[in-house]
Amino acid sequence: MAGPGRRASGPGIVLGGLSVATYLFLYAPIFVLVALSFNQSRLSASWDGFTLGWYAKAATNPIILASLRNSLIVAFAATVVATVAATAAALAFHRHRFRRQGLLEGLITIPTVAPEIVLAASMLLLFAAVGLRLGFLTIILSHVAFTISYAFVVVRARIAGFDTSLEEAAMDLGAGPVQTFLKVTLPAIFPAVMAAALLVFALSIDDYVVTSFVAGVGATTLPLQIYSMVKSGISPEINAVSTMLLVATALLLLAAFLFEQGRSARVAGLPALVGLSVLGAPFVMTPGGAAESSRALNLFIWSNYIAPETVAKFEARHGVKVNIDLYDSNEALLAKLQAGNAGYDVICPSSYSVQVLVAQDLLRPLDLSALPNLRHIDASFLDQAYDPGNAHSVPYFWGTTGIAYDRRKVAPPVDSWAALWDPRHQGRVLMLDDAREAFGAALRMRGHSVNATDPRRLEAARDDLVRQKPLVRAYNSSNFEDVLLSGDVWLAQGWSGQFAKAMEQSPDIVYVIPREGSTLFIDSLAIPKGASHPGLAHAFLDFTMEPEIAAEICRTMHYSSPNRGAWPLLPPQIRDHPAIFPPPDVLKRLELIQDLGDATVVYDRLWTEVKSGR
Ligand code: N2P
């Protein structure tokens, strides 16, 4: 007979199993992350023993510390403003009855269900419209905007039972409004206010979507920093930071819950205190934290394009701090500059983006008299059609787009773009996450220019790229060389410098420029119109053109230097590296990507069709 105390039956076991599977599904990724943060090995593939080393490393990494500090500033400011505003609103709705009250209350809470991405985009548009420079202020304003509703819901629910006649009694006994608020109202609603504040803090500290839209240079928060680090490969240091962030947010949310449940301040305050200490600990461990400098150069550059040692030399010479943000496509750069005043002093657009930026009047004309080292740049890279007279840009790096493959897995010869469409490589191909480069490969494969605009050719290229999708393991423009080295893919489309580096790490990596030809890129440094430090920006441009510095930049990054003065200073293994300085017969097969004006939207549309799996 079935009874209340019976043991699990068939359906019971199934249900139990399902529950376990659901919890596993929810928490397995987190367990993996946490476990790997204690792994001695840098690679996630092997467990080499337990260590706390990655935590120590993360807690002393100045870049992580600076971003954590920024996150704390934003979270504290947003918490104070949003909690005060939400509490005031909740009290007003509780105390007074007025027309359209339900509607107005509803309007406050709608942002809790509005898509975050919509909120983010509209914030950005608003700031651009009123000409507000992106930075701390814009992040704080946005965080306040999206957290107020949550804080309001928490306070409003909790004070529903608050008896306002207590306030009236206090007033009758002679207390003034301030005294009444401090002595009667606040103590009564305190748990609700604390719960709201902790919730706002937790929401703010780990927000990525909204922040990524409205952050300007110098205001990189921890989640943005983690994402930017992930672009150059997931390291155990990131696992450690993410685990800390996870623990801190979980504790803050637990405290918020306990306050909401009406637990005593001592019980609920404990997890809050521990959570905040987890976030504050790195600053106690490393006094001084992230160094700040009043004068700073804000640099927005491709990932893998400048070494910390080069940046440090410029900082030391000019007594300034260089803030660096990274991107992996011209489109990301253009979007950031077109969206509003991001505050960058120096950017690094490719040839065709210089054209777009000049046409949109987003670049500051250069003062060539402040750039004496321009004379070291080889004449073949100067005065290009995309920027006559170098009025707006100076060449920084050049390079090629090609295919690198692992010769243990792919049988040579790989000499055509068609190798990336070879069904034998199913699921083992990597393509650049870049419309012009992916279309460039497909167009070249059929003997067309990478600058084709004929709709039939473009649609055929789109069809080729869609057909290629089952072979493609990843679209990646950031750490494609690492993915190849890890063995995850066997062939990758990518850019020369990073592949030249990979070749140093593995003798089995081969780099080829397909016989049908490919892209040559020239990436230049330029100064945006609204740059706040144009003098320092010119100094930076000139610094990168000093032959010793240009040689160091080429030596450390392995992209090709346009600086004739730097060439003799390069070690033979760089100077004679065929992937870095290809022979003339290869160069003949390359072409520069050009701005295609109106046809750009066609590329955008067709690329979206490829990516969205049409
Ligand atoms: C650097 C990529 C090279 C830029 N990560 C190609 N224009």
Coordinates of C-alpha atoms and ligand atoms in Angstrom, one line a residue:
M1 CA 0.0 0.0 0.0
A2 CA 1.3 3.4 -0.8
G3 CA 1.8 5.5 2.3
P4 CA 3.3 8.8 3.2
G5 CA 6.6 7.2 4.4
R6 CA 7.1 4.8 1.5
R7 CA 10.5 4.6 -0.3
A8 CA 11.0 5.8 -3.8
S9 CA 9.0 4.0 -6.5
G10 CA 9.6 3.8 -10.2
P11 CA 8.2 7.2 -11.1
G12 CA 9.9 8.6 -8.0
I13 CA 13.3 7.5 -9.1
V14 CA 12.7 8.9 -12.6
L15 CA 11.6 12.3 -11.1
G16 CA 14.6 12.2 -8.7
G17 CA 16.9 11.5 -11.6
L18 CA 15.4 14.3 -13.7
S19 CA 15.9 16.7 -10.8
V20 CA 19.5 15.7 -10.4
A21 CA 20.1 16.1 -14.2
T22 CA 18.5 19.5 -14.1
Y23 CA 20.7 20.7 -11.2
L24 CA 23.7 19.3 -13.0
F25 CA 22.7 21.1 -16.2
L26 CA 22.4 24.4 -14.2
Y27 CA 25.6 24.1 -12.2
A28 CA 28.0 21.9 -14.1
P29 CA 29.6 24.8 -16.0
I30 CA 30.1 26.7 -12.8
F31 CA 31.7 23.7 -11.1
V32 CA 34.1 23.3 -14.1
L33 CA 35.1 27.0 -13.9
V34 CA 35.6 26.9 -10.2
A35 CA 37.6 23.6 -10.3
L36 CA 39.8 24.9 -13.2
S37 CA 40.6 28.0 -11.2
F38 CA 42.5 25.7 -8.8
N39 CA 44.3 23.8 -11.6
Q40 CA 48.1 24.2 -11.7
S41 CA 48.1 23.7 -15.5
R42 CA 47.4 26.6 -17.8
L43 CA 45.6 24.3 -20.1
S44 CA 42.1 23.1 -19.2
A45 CA 42.8 19.8 -20.9
S46 CA 45.0 18.5 -18.1
W47 CA 44.8 18.6 -14.2
D48 CA 48.3 19.1 -12.8
G49 CA 47.4 19.5 -9.2
F50 CA 45.9 22.0 -6.8
T51 CA 47.1 25.6 -6.6
L52 CA 45.9 29.0 -5.2
G53 CA 48.5 30.7 -7.5
W54 CA 46.0 32.0 -10.1
Y55 CA 44.1 33.8 -7.3
A56 CA 47.3 35.5 -6.1
K57 CA 48.2 36.3 -9.7
A58 CA 44.8 37.8 -10.4
A59 CA 44.8 39.8 -7.2
T60 CA 48.1 41.4 -8.1
N61 CA 47.4 42.0 -11.8
P62 CA 47.2 45.8 -12.2
I63 CA 44.8 45.6 -15.1
I64 CA 42.4 43.4 -13.2
L65 CA 42.7 45.6 -10.1
A66 CA 42.0 48.8 -12.1
S67 CA 38.9 47.3 -13.6
L68 CA 37.7 45.9 -10.2
R69 CA 38.2 49.4 -8.8
N70 CA 36.2 50.9 -11.6
S71 CA 33.4 48.3 -11.0
L72 CA 33.3 49.1 -7.3
I73 CA 33.1 52.9 -7.9
V74 CA 30.2 52.3 -10.4
A75 CA 28.4 49.9 -8.1
F76 CA 28.7 52.1 -5.0
A77 CA 27.5 55.2 -6.8
A78 CA 24.6 53.3 -8.6
T79 CA 23.6 51.7 -5.3
V80 CA 23.3 55.0 -3.4
V81 CA 21.5 56.8 -6.1
A82 CA 19.2 54.0 -7.2
T83 CA 18.3 52.9 -3.6
V84 CA 17.5 56.5 -2.4
A85 CA 15.4 57.2 -5.5
A86 CA 13.6 53.8 -5.3
T87 CA 12.9 54.2 -1.6
A88 CA 11.5 57.7 -2.1
A89 CA 9.3 56.5 -4.9
A90 CA 8.1 53.4 -2.9
L91 CA 7.3 55.6 0.1
A92 CA 5.4 58.1 -2.0
F93 CA 3.3 55.3 -3.6
H94 CA 2.6 53.8 -0.2
R95 CA 1.6 57.0 1.5
H96 CA -0.5 58.7 -1.1
R97 CA -3.4 57.7 -3.2
F98 CA -3.6 59.5 -6.6
R99 CA -5.1 59.1 -10.0
R100 CA -3.4 56.7 -12.4
Q101 CA -1.4 55.2 -9.5
G102 CA -1.5 51.7 -10.9
L103 CA -0.3 52.8 -14.3
L104 CA 2.5 55.0 -12.8
E105 CA 3.7 52.1 -10.6
G106 CA 3.7 49.8 -13.5
L107 CA 5.8 52.2 -15.5
I108 CA 8.5 52.2 -12.8
T109 CA 8.7 48.4 -13.0
I110 CA 8.7 47.9 -16.7
P111 CA 12.5 48.1 -17.1
T112 CA 12.8 44.8 -15.1
V113 CA 11.3 43.0 -18.1
A114 CA 12.6 45.2 -20.9
P115 CA 15.3 43.5 -23.0
E116 CA 18.6 44.6 -21.7
I117 CA 20.0 45.0 -25.2
V118 CA 17.3 47.5 -26.0
L119 CA 18.0 49.4 -22.9
A120 CA 21.7 49.5 -23.7
A121 CA 21.2 50.7 -27.2
S122 CA 18.8 53.4 -26.2
M123 CA 21.1 54.6 -23.5
L124 CA 23.9 54.9 -26.0
L125 CA 21.7 56.8 -28.4
L126 CA 20.6 59.2 -25.7
F127 CA 24.1 60.0 -24.6
A128 CA 25.2 60.5 -28.2
A129 CA 22.2 62.8 -28.7
V130 CA 23.0 65.0 -25.7
G131 CA 26.8 64.9 -26.5
L132 CA 27.8 63.2 -23.2
R133 CA 31.2 61.7 -23.3
L134 CA 31.2 58.0 -22.6
G135 CA 32.9 57.1 -19.3
F136 CA 32.1 56.7 -15.6
L137 CA 29.2 59.0 -15.6
T138 CA 27.4 57.3 -18.5
I139 CA 27.9 53.9 -16.9
I140 CA 26.6 55.0 -13.5
L141 CA 23.6 56.7 -15.1
S142 CA 22.7 53.6 -17.0
H143 CA 23.1 51.3 -14.0
V144 CA 20.9 53.6 -12.0
A145 CA 18.3 53.5 -14.8
F146 CA 18.1 49.7 -15.0
T147 CA 18.4 49.0 -11.3
I148 CA 15.9 51.5 -9.9
S149 CA 13.0 49.3 -11.0
Y150 CA 14.4 46.2 -9.1
A151 CA 15.1 48.3 -6.0
F152 CA 11.6 49.8 -6.2
V153 CA 9.9 46.3 -6.4
V154 CA 11.8 45.1 -3.4
V155 CA 11.2 48.2 -1.2
R156 CA 7.5 48.5 -2.3
A157 CA 6.7 44.9 -1.5
R158 CA 8.3 45.0 1.9
I159 CA 6.8 48.3 3.1
A160 CA 3.3 47.3 2.1
G161 CA 2.6 46.5 5.8
F162 CA 4.2 49.7 7.1
D163 CA 1.6 51.6 9.1
T164 CA 1.9 55.3 8.3
S165 CA -0.2 56.2 11.3
L166 CA 3.0 55.7 13.3
E167 CA 4.5 58.6 11.5
E168 CA 1.4 60.7 12.2
A169 CA 1.7 59.7 15.9
A170 CA 5.3 60.8 16.0
M171 CA 4.4 64.2 14.4
D172 CA 1.6 64.6 16.8
L173 CA 4.1 64.1 19.6
G174 CA 6.1 67.0 18.3
A175 CA 8.7 65.3 16.0
G176 CA 9.7 67.2 12.8
P177 CA 9.6 65.5 9.4
V178 CA 13.4 64.7 9.4
Q179 CA 13.2 63.3 12.9
T180 CA 10.2 61.2 12.1
F181 CA 11.9 59.8 9.0
L182 CA 15.1 58.9 10.9
K183 CA 13.5 57.6 14.1
V184 CA 10.3 56.0 12.8
T185 CA 10.2 55.5 9.1
L186 CA 13.7 54.4 8.3
P187 CA 14.1 51.8 11.1
A188 CA 10.8 50.3 10.0
I189 CA 11.7 50.0 6.3
F190 CA 15.5 49.4 6.9
P191 CA 15.5 45.7 6.0
A192 CA 13.8 46.5 2.7
V193 CA 16.2 49.3 1.9
M194 CA 19.2 47.1 2.7
A195 CA 17.8 44.3 0.5
A196 CA 17.3 46.7 -2.3
A197 CA 20.8 48.2 -2.0
L198 CA 22.4 44.8 -2.0
L199 CA 20.4 43.7 -5.0
V200 CA 21.4 46.9 -6.9
F201 CA 25.0 46.4 -6.0
A202 CA 25.0 42.8 -7.2
L203 CA 23.3 43.7 -10.5
S204 CA 25.7 46.5 -11.1
I205 CA 28.9 44.7 -10.3
D206 CA 28.4 42.0 -12.8
D207 CA 26.6 43.8 -15.6
Y208 CA 28.1 43.3 -19.0
V209 CA 25.5 44.1 -21.7
V210 CA 24.6 47.7 -20.8
T211 CA 28.1 48.6 -19.7
S212 CA 29.7 47.4 -22.9
F213 CA 27.5 49.9 -24.8
V214 CA 28.1 52.9 -22.6
A215 CA 31.6 52.5 -21.3
G216 CA 34.2 54.9 -22.5
V217 CA 38.0 54.6 -22.3
G218 CA 39.5 54.5 -18.8
A219 CA 36.2 53.2 -17.3
T220 CA 36.6 49.5 -18.1
T221 CA 34.7 47.5 -15.5
L222 CA 35.6 44.0 -14.3
P223 CA 33.1 42.1 -16.6
L224 CA 34.4 44.1 -19.6
Q225 CA 37.9 43.3 -18.6
I226 CA 37.1 39.6 -18.3
Y227 CA 35.5 39.5 -21.7
S228 CA 38.5 41.3 -23.2
M229 CA 40.9 38.8 -21.6
V230 CA 38.8 35.9 -22.9
K231 CA 39.5 37.2 -26.4
S232 CA 43.1 36.3 -26.1
G233 CA 42.2 32.8 -24.7
I234 CA 40.6 31.6 -21.4
S235 CA 43.3 31.5 -18.7
P236 CA 43.1 30.1 -15.2
E237 CA 43.5 33.7 -14.0
I238 CA 40.1 34.5 -15.6
N239 CA 38.6 31.5 -13.9
A240 CA 39.9 32.7 -10.6
V241 CA 38.5 36.3 -11.1
S242 CA 35.2 34.9 -12.3
T243 CA 35.0 32.6 -9.3
M244 CA 35.6 35.5 -6.9
L245 CA 32.9 37.6 -8.7
L246 CA 30.5 34.6 -8.5
V247 CA 31.1 34.1 -4.8
A248 CA 30.7 37.8 -4.0
T249 CA 27.5 38.2 -6.0
A250 CA 26.0 35.1 -4.5
L251 CA 26.8 36.3 -1.0
L252 CA 25.3 39.7 -1.7
L253 CA 22.1 38.2 -3.1
L254 CA 21.9 35.9 -0.1
A255 CA 22.2 38.9 2.2
A256 CA 19.5 40.7 0.2
F257 CA 17.2 37.7 0.6
L258 CA 17.8 37.5 4.3
F259 CA 17.1 41.2 4.8
E260 CA 13.9 40.8 2.8
Q261 CA 12.9 37.9 4.9
G262 CA 13.1 40.2 7.9
R263 CA 16.2 38.4 9.5
S264 CA 18.2 40.5 12.0
A265 CA 20.8 42.8 10.7
R266 CA 23.5 40.6 12.3
V267 CA 22.4 37.5 10.5
A268 CA 21.8 39.2 7.1
G269 CA 24.7 41.5 7.4
L270 CA 27.3 38.7 7.7
P271 CA 27.1 37.4 4.1
A272 CA 27.0 41.0 2.8
L273 CA 30.2 41.8 4.7
V274 CA 32.0 38.7 3.5
G275 CA 30.8 39.4 -0.1
L276 CA 32.1 43.0 0.0
S277 CA 35.4 41.8 1.6
V278 CA 36.0 39.3 -1.2
L279 CA 35.8 42.2 -3.7
G280 CA 37.8 44.6 -1.5
A281 CA 40.5 42.1 -0.5
P282 CA 42.8 42.6 -3.5
F283 CA 43.2 46.3 -2.5
V284 CA 44.2 45.4 1.0
M285 CA 46.7 42.8 -0.2
T286 CA 48.3 45.2 -2.7
P287 CA 48.3 48.7 -1.2
G288 CA 48.4 51.4 -3.8
G289 CA 46.3 49.3 -6.2
A290 CA 46.1 50.5 -9.7
A291 CA 48.3 53.5 -10.5
E292 CA 46.4 56.5 -11.8
S293 CA 47.9 59.4 -13.7
S294 CA 46.1 62.6 -14.4
R295 CA 47.4 62.8 -17.9
A296 CA 46.5 59.7 -20.0
L297 CA 46.6 58.6 -23.5
N298 CA 43.6 56.6 -24.6
L299 CA 44.5 54.0 -27.1
F300 CA 42.0 51.9 -29.1
I301 CA 43.8 49.2 -31.0
W302 CA 43.6 45.7 -32.5
S303 CA 44.3 42.9 -30.1
N304 CA 47.8 41.4 -30.4
Y305 CA 49.1 44.7 -31.8
I306 CA 51.2 46.2 -29.1
A307 CA 53.3 44.7 -26.3
P308 CA 53.1 45.9 -22.7
E309 CA 56.8 46.7 -22.7
T310 CA 56.4 49.1 -25.6
V311 CA 53.5 50.8 -23.9
A312 CA 55.6 51.0 -20.7
K313 CA 58.4 52.8 -22.5
F314 CA 56.0 55.5 -23.8
E315 CA 54.5 55.9 -20.3
A316 CA 57.9 56.3 -18.7
R317 CA 59.1 58.8 -21.3
H318 CA 56.1 61.0 -21.1
G319 CA 55.1 60.4 -17.5
V320 CA 51.6 59.4 -18.5
K321 CA 49.3 56.4 -18.3
V322 CA 48.2 54.7 -21.4
N323 CA 44.7 53.2 -21.2
I324 CA 44.2 50.5 -23.8
D325 CA 40.9 49.1 -25.2
L326 CA 41.0 46.3 -27.8
Y327 CA 38.9 45.4 -30.8
D328 CA 39.0 42.6 -33.5
S329 CA 37.3 44.1 -36.5
N330 CA 37.2 47.4 -38.3
E331 CA 33.4 47.3 -38.0
A332 CA 33.7 47.3 -34.2
L333 CA 36.1 50.3 -34.4
L334 CA 33.8 52.2 -36.8
A335 CA 30.7 51.4 -34.7
K336 CA 32.4 52.7 -31.5
L337 CA 33.5 55.9 -33.2
Q338 CA 30.3 56.6 -35.0
A339 CA 28.2 56.0 -31.9
G340 CA 29.5 58.9 -30.0
N341 CA 32.4 60.4 -28.1
A342 CA 34.3 57.4 -26.8
G343 CA 37.2 59.6 -25.7
Y344 CA 40.0 57.8 -27.7
D345 CA 43.2 59.7 -28.6
V346 CA 44.7 57.2 -30.9
I347 CA 43.0 54.5 -33.0
C348 CA 44.3 51.9 -35.5
P349 CA 42.0 51.6 -38.6
S350 CA 42.8 49.5 -41.7
S351 CA 43.1 51.2 -45.1
Y352 CA 39.4 51.1 -46.0
S353 CA 38.3 52.3 -42.5
V354 CA 40.5 55.3 -42.8
Q355 CA 38.5 56.2 -46.0
V356 CA 35.2 55.8 -44.1
L357 CA 36.3 57.8 -41.1
V358 CA 37.7 60.6 -43.3
A359 CA 34.5 60.7 -45.3
Q360 CA 32.4 61.0 -42.1
D361 CA 34.7 63.7 -40.8
L362 CA 35.7 61.6 -37.7
L363 CA 39.4 62.0 -38.0
R364 CA 41.6 64.9 -36.9
P365 CA 44.0 66.2 -39.7
L366 CA 47.5 65.3 -38.6
D367 CA 50.1 67.9 -37.9
L368 CA 52.9 66.4 -40.0
S369 CA 55.5 68.8 -38.5
A370 CA 55.0 66.9 -35.2
L371 CA 55.8 63.6 -36.9
P372 CA 59.5 63.9 -37.9
N373 CA 59.9 60.1 -37.8
L374 CA 57.5 59.7 -40.7
R375 CA 60.6 59.9 -42.8
H376 CA 61.5 56.3 -41.7
I377 CA 58.4 54.8 -43.3
D378 CA 59.1 53.2 -46.6
A379 CA 57.8 55.2 -49.5
S380 CA 55.7 52.3 -50.8
F381 CA 53.4 52.6 -47.8
L382 CA 53.0 56.4 -47.9
D383 CA 50.5 58.6 -49.8
Q384 CA 48.1 55.7 -50.5
A385 CA 44.8 56.2 -52.3
Y386 CA 42.9 55.7 -49.0
D387 CA 44.7 58.7 -47.4
P388 CA 46.5 61.0 -49.9
G389 CA 49.5 62.8 -48.4
N390 CA 49.0 60.9 -45.1
A391 CA 46.8 63.8 -44.1
H392 CA 45.0 61.7 -41.5
S393 CA 47.0 58.5 -40.8
V394 CA 50.5 57.0 -40.5
P395 CA 51.2 53.3 -41.3
Y396 CA 51.7 51.2 -38.2
F397 CA 51.7 47.5 -39.4
W398 CA 51.0 45.7 -42.6
G399 CA 50.4 42.0 -43.2
T400 CA 48.6 39.4 -45.1
T401 CA 45.5 37.2 -44.8
G402 CA 46.1 33.5 -45.4
I403 CA 45.5 30.0 -44.3
A404 CA 47.5 28.3 -41.6
Y405 CA 47.2 24.5 -41.1
D406 CA 48.6 21.7 -39.0
R407 CA 50.5 19.4 -41.3
R408 CA 50.1 16.5 -39.0
K409 CA 46.4 16.6 -39.6
V410 CA 46.0 18.0 -43.1
A411 CA 47.8 16.5 -46.1
P412 CA 49.7 19.1 -48.1
P413 CA 49.6 20.8 -50.4
V414 CA 47.2 23.3 -49.1
D415 CA 47.5 26.0 -51.7
S416 CA 43.9 27.1 -52.5
W417 CA 41.1 28.7 -50.6
A418 CA 39.2 25.6 -51.6
A419 CA 41.0 23.8 -48.8
L420 CA 38.6 25.6 -46.4
W421 CA 35.7 24.0 -48.3
D422 CA 37.2 20.5 -48.5
P423 CA 34.6 18.0 -46.9
R424 CA 37.5 16.0 -45.4
H425 CA 38.0 18.9 -43.0
Q426 CA 34.4 18.8 -41.7
G427 CA 34.1 20.7 -38.3
R428 CA 37.9 21.5 -38.3
V429 CA 37.9 24.8 -40.1
L430 CA 38.2 28.3 -38.5
M431 CA 37.2 31.4 -40.4
L432 CA 37.8 35.0 -39.5
D433 CA 34.7 36.6 -37.9
D434 CA 35.0 39.4 -40.4
A435 CA 32.6 40.0 -43.3
R436 CA 35.2 41.5 -45.7
E437 CA 37.7 38.7 -45.0
A438 CA 35.3 35.8 -45.2
F439 CA 33.8 37.2 -48.4
G440 CA 37.3 37.9 -49.6
A441 CA 38.2 34.2 -49.4
A442 CA 35.0 33.1 -51.1
L443 CA 35.4 35.7 -53.9
R444 CA 39.1 35.0 -54.5
M445 CA 38.3 31.2 -54.6
R446 CA 36.2 32.0 -57.7
G447 CA 38.8 34.3 -59.2
H448 CA 37.2 37.6 -58.2
S449 CA 38.6 40.6 -56.4
V450 CA 38.1 41.0 -52.7
N451 CA 36.5 44.3 -53.6
A452 CA 33.8 42.9 -55.9
T453 CA 30.5 44.7 -55.9
D454 CA 28.5 42.8 -58.5
P455 CA 25.5 41.4 -56.6
R456 CA 25.5 38.1 -58.4
R457 CA 29.1 37.5 -57.4
L458 CA 28.4 38.5 -53.9
E459 CA 25.3 36.3 -53.7
A460 CA 27.4 33.4 -55.0
A461 CA 30.0 34.0 -52.4
R462 CA 27.2 34.1 -49.8
D463 CA 26.0 30.7 -51.0
D464 CA 29.6 29.3 -50.8
L465 CA 29.9 30.6 -47.2
V466 CA 26.6 29.1 -46.3
R467 CA 27.6 25.8 -47.9
Q468 CA 30.9 25.9 -45.9
K469 CA 29.2 26.2 -42.5
P470 CA 29.1 22.5 -41.6
L471 CA 32.9 22.5 -41.9
V472 CA 33.4 25.6 -39.8
R473 CA 34.1 25.0 -36.1
A474 CA 34.4 28.7 -35.2
Y475 CA 34.4 32.2 -36.6
N476 CA 37.1 34.0 -34.7
S477 CA 39.2 37.0 -35.3
S478 CA 40.9 37.3 -32.0
N479 CA 42.9 34.2 -30.9
F480 CA 42.6 32.1 -34.0
E481 CA 46.2 31.0 -33.8
D482 CA 45.7 29.6 -30.3
V483 CA 42.7 27.6 -31.5
L484 CA 44.9 26.1 -34.2
L485 CA 47.7 25.4 -31.8
S486 CA 45.3 23.7 -29.4
G487 CA 44.4 21.2 -32.1
D488 CA 40.7 22.2 -32.0
V489 CA 40.8 23.2 -35.7
W490 CA 43.2 21.9 -38.4
L491 CA 43.0 24.8 -40.8
A492 CA 42.4 28.5 -40.1
Q493 CA 41.9 31.6 -42.1
G494 CA 43.7 34.4 -40.3
W495 CA 46.3 37.2 -40.2
S496 CA 50.0 36.7 -40.8
G497 CA 51.6 38.0 -37.5
Q498 CA 49.7 35.8 -35.1
F499 CA 50.3 32.8 -37.3
A500 CA 54.0 33.6 -37.5
K501 CA 54.0 33.5 -33.7
A502 CA 52.2 30.2 -33.7
M503 CA 54.9 28.8 -36.1
E504 CA 57.5 29.6 -33.5
Q505 CA 55.6 27.4 -31.0
S506 CA 55.0 24.5 -33.3
P507 CA 57.0 23.3 -36.2
D508 CA 53.9 21.7 -37.6
I509 CA 52.1 24.9 -38.4
V510 CA 52.4 26.0 -42.0
Y511 CA 51.2 29.4 -43.4
V512 CA 50.2 29.8 -47.0
I513 CA 48.8 32.6 -49.2
P514 CA 46.5 30.7 -51.5
R515 CA 47.4 30.8 -55.2
E516 CA 44.2 32.6 -56.1
G517 CA 45.5 35.6 -54.1
S518 CA 44.4 37.3 -50.9
T519 CA 44.3 40.5 -48.8
L520 CA 47.2 42.8 -48.0
F521 CA 46.3 45.1 -45.1
I522 CA 47.9 48.3 -44.0
D523 CA 46.8 49.3 -40.6
S524 CA 47.5 52.9 -39.6
L525 CA 47.4 55.1 -36.5
A526 CA 45.1 58.0 -36.6
I527 CA 43.7 60.6 -34.2
P528 CA 39.8 60.9 -33.8
K529 CA 38.3 64.3 -34.1
G530 CA 37.3 64.6 -30.4
A531 CA 40.6 63.4 -29.0
S532 CA 41.2 65.2 -25.7
H533 CA 45.0 64.8 -25.8
P534 CA 46.0 65.6 -29.4
G535 CA 49.5 66.6 -28.5
L536 CA 50.2 63.4 -26.7
A537 CA 48.5 61.5 -29.5
H538 CA 51.0 63.0 -32.0
A539 CA 53.8 62.1 -29.7
F540 CA 52.6 58.5 -29.6
L541 CA 52.4 58.3 -33.4
D542 CA 55.9 59.6 -33.7
F543 CA 57.2 57.3 -31.0
T544 CA 55.9 54.2 -32.9
M545 CA 57.8 55.4 -36.0
E546 CA 61.2 55.6 -34.2
P547 CA 63.2 52.8 -35.8
E548 CA 64.1 51.1 -32.5
I549 CA 60.5 51.2 -31.3
A550 CA 59.1 50.1 -34.7
A551 CA 61.6 47.2 -34.6
E552 CA 60.5 46.2 -31.1
I553 CA 56.8 46.4 -32.1
C554 CA 57.5 44.1 -35.1
R555 CA 59.7 41.7 -33.0
T556 CA 57.2 41.3 -30.3
M557 CA 54.0 41.1 -32.4
H558 CA 55.3 39.5 -35.6
Y559 CA 53.2 41.6 -37.9
S560 CA 55.2 43.3 -40.7
S561 CA 56.8 46.7 -40.2
P562 CA 56.5 49.4 -42.8
N563 CA 59.4 51.2 -41.2
R564 CA 62.5 51.0 -43.4
G565 CA 64.7 52.3 -40.6
A566 CA 63.6 49.3 -38.4
W567 CA 64.4 46.6 -40.9
P568 CA 68.2 46.4 -40.3
L569 CA 67.4 46.3 -36.5
L570 CA 65.3 43.1 -36.8
P571 CA 66.8 39.7 -36.0
P572 CA 67.3 37.5 -39.1
Q573 CA 64.5 35.0 -38.0
I574 CA 62.0 37.9 -38.3
R575 CA 63.6 39.7 -41.3
D576 CA 63.8 36.5 -43.3
H577 CA 60.5 35.0 -42.1
P578 CA 58.4 34.3 -45.2
A579 CA 55.1 34.8 -43.3
I580 CA 56.2 38.2 -42.1
F581 CA 58.0 39.6 -45.1
P582 CA 56.7 37.5 -48.0
P583 CA 58.7 37.3 -51.3
P584 CA 57.7 39.6 -54.2
D585 CA 55.9 36.9 -56.2
V586 CA 53.5 36.4 -53.2
L587 CA 53.0 40.1 -52.8
K588 CA 51.9 40.4 -56.4
R589 CA 48.9 38.2 -55.6
L590 CA 47.6 40.6 -52.8
E591 CA 45.2 43.5 -52.9
L592 CA 44.1 46.1 -50.3
I593 CA 40.5 46.0 -49.1
Q594 CA 38.8 49.2 -50.2
D595 CA 35.8 51.1 -49.0
L596 CA 32.9 50.0 -51.3
G597 CA 30.5 52.8 -50.3
D598 CA 26.9 51.8 -50.8
A599 CA 27.8 48.1 -51.5
T600 CA 28.9 47.9 -47.8
V601 CA 25.3 47.4 -46.8
V602 CA 25.1 44.5 -49.2
Y603 CA 28.1 42.8 -47.6
D604 CA 26.5 43.4 -44.1
R605 CA 23.2 41.9 -45.2
L606 CA 24.7 38.9 -46.8
W607 CA 27.1 38.3 -43.9
T608 CA 24.2 38.4 -41.5
E609 CA 22.5 35.8 -43.7
V610 CA 25.6 33.6 -43.5
K611 CA 26.0 33.9 -39.8
S612 CA 22.3 33.5 -39.0
G613 CA 22.3 30.2 -40.9
R614 CA 20.0 31.0 -43.8
Ligands
N2P1 C1 45.4 41.9 -35.1 C2 44.8 41.6 -36.4 C3 45.4 42.2 -37.6 C4 44.5 43.2 -38.2 N1 44.9 41.1 -34.1 C5 44.2 43.0 -39.6 N2 43.8 44.1 -40.2

